[in-house]
XYZ file of C-alpha atoms in Angstrom:
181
model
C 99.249 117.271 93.819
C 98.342 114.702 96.091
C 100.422 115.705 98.824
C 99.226 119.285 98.946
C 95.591 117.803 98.428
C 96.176 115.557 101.907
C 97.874 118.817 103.741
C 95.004 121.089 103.066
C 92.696 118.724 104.336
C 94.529 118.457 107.488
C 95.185 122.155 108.007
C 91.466 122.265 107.372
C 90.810 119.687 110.121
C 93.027 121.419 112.134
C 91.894 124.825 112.235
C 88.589 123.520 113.071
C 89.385 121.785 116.200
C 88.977 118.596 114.205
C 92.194 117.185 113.991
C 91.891 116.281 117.703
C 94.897 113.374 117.532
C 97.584 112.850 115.449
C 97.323 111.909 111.685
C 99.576 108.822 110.599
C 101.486 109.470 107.246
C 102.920 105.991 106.137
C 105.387 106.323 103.314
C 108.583 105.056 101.602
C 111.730 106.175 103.334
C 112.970 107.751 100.484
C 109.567 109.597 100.087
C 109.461 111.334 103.598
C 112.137 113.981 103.430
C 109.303 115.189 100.541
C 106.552 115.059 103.405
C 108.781 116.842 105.449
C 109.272 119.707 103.003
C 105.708 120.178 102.101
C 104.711 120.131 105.501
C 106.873 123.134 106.055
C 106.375 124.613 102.836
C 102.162 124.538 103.012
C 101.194 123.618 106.725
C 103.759 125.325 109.300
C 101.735 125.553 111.965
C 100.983 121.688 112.183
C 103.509 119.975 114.538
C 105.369 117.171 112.879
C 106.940 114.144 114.932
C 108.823 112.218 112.604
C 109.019 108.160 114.247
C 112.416 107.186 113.261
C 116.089 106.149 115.043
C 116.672 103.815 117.382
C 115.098 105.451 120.798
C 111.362 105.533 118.913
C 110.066 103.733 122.577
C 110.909 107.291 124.006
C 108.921 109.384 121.120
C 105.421 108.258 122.923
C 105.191 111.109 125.053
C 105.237 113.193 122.406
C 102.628 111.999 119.998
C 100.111 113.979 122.421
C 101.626 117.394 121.386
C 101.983 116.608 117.738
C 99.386 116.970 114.810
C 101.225 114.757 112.308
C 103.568 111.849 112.737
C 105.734 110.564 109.838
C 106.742 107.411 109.544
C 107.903 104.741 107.203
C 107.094 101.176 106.004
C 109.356 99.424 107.423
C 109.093 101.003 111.193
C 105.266 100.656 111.044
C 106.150 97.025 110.334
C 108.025 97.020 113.654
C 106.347 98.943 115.506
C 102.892 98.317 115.427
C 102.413 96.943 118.511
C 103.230 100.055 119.590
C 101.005 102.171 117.207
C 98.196 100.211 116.838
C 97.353 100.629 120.741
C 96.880 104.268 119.830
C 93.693 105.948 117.814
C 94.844 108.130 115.022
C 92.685 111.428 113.698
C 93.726 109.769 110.301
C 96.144 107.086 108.219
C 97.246 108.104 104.875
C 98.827 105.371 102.973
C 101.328 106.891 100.738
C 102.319 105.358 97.568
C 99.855 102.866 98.766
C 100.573 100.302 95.662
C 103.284 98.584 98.290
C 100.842 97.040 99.830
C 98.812 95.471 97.118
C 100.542 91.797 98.292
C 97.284 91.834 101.200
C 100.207 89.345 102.893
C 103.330 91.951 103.953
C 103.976 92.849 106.933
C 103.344 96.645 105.957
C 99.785 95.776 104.634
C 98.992 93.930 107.864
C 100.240 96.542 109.916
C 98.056 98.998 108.327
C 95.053 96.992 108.853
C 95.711 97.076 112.549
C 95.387 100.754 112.689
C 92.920 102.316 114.319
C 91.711 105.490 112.376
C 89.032 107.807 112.010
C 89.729 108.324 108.417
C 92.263 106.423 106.018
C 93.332 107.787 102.750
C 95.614 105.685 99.878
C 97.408 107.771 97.400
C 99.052 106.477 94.362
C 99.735 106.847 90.570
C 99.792 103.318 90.143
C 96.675 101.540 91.426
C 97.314 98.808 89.350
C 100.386 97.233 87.957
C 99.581 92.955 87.319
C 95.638 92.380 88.408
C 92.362 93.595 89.970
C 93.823 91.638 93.530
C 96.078 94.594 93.712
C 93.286 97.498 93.700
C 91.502 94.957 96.353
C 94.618 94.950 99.023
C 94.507 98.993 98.723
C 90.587 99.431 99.294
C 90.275 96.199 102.279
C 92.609 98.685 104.196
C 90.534 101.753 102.686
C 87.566 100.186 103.192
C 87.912 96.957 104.865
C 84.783 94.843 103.468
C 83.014 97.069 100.799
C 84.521 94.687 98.076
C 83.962 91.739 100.366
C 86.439 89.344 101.215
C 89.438 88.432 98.820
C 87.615 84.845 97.928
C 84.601 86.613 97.377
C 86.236 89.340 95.325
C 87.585 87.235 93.180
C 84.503 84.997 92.475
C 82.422 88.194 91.817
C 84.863 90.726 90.226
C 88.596 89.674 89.314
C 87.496 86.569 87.559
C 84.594 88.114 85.268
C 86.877 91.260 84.363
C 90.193 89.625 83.958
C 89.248 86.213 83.032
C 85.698 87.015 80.956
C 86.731 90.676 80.075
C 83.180 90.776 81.217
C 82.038 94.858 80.307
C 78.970 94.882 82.815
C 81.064 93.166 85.548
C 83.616 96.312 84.882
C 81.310 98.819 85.157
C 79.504 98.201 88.275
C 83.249 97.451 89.970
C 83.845 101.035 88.356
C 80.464 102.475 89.921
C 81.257 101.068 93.267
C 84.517 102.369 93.629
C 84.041 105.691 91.665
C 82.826 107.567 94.868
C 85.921 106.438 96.581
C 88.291 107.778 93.927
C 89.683 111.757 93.641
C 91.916 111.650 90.472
């Protein structure tokens, strides 16, 4: 469901001259061969680039002719010199609980992107504490829950320390906008 969600909205963008540079799609390596097919299967008239092998350097000249480039965590990691020269229509974050540690090299990277839009998709928001939802949304939305000290001080310690049911719902009415479940 996701998926297809994120590849209508880009064939939308696209037929209406909006998708005027390439979208990013950051995902697992084991997840892309699944981008691949549903980018066929739903959106065949959006050119795909997929960034992988060993000659990526030479793939540059073709980001200009492309509509989507695929790529995974681990190249964005060592690439992003590369890619974060480069504006992108949009970065979608896929399975975007890997970078809820705000200190990996694949949540860094991402924060060096330059995008007009950025998505996160995930079943699993949360797995240990509220510092994990925070990592997703300062690449989101860098600053809208403040920085990570502040964040803490205002929501993670009231909800998870206090279990603090007003503190809860205004975290849940700032971010409710944000979410599409």
């Amino acid at each position: 469901g996701k998926t297809v969600q994120v590849l209508a909205h880009l064939h939308r963008q696209h037929a209406e001259d909006q998708l005027t540079r390439p979208a990013l799609i950051v995902a697992p390596t084991s997840v892309l061969p699944n981008w691949r097919a549903e980018l066929a299967r739903f959106t065949p008239k959006l050119r795909v680039l997929e960034w992988t092998g060993s000659r990526r350097a030479g793939l540059l000249g073709q980001l200009a002719e492309v509509e989507v480039v695929l790529i995974s965590y681990p190249l964005l990691g060592r690439d992003i010199e590369t890619l974060s020269t480069r504006r992108w229509s949009a970065v979608v974050c896929d399975e975007s609980q890997l970078i809820r540690n705000p200190a990996t090299l694949a949540a860094r990277a991402l924060r060096r992107l330059d995008a007009g839009q950025r998505l996160c998709l995930t079943g699993t928001p949360l797995e240990n504490h509220l510092g994990e939802l925070w990592a997703q949304y300062d690449f989101l939305l860098p600053g809208l829950l403040g920085g990570r000290a502040q964040f803490n001080r205002l929501w993670r310690a009231p909800v998870e320390r206090r279990r603090d049911r007003d503190a809860t719902r205004r975290l849940q009415r700032l971010l409710k906008p944000f979410l599409l479940r």
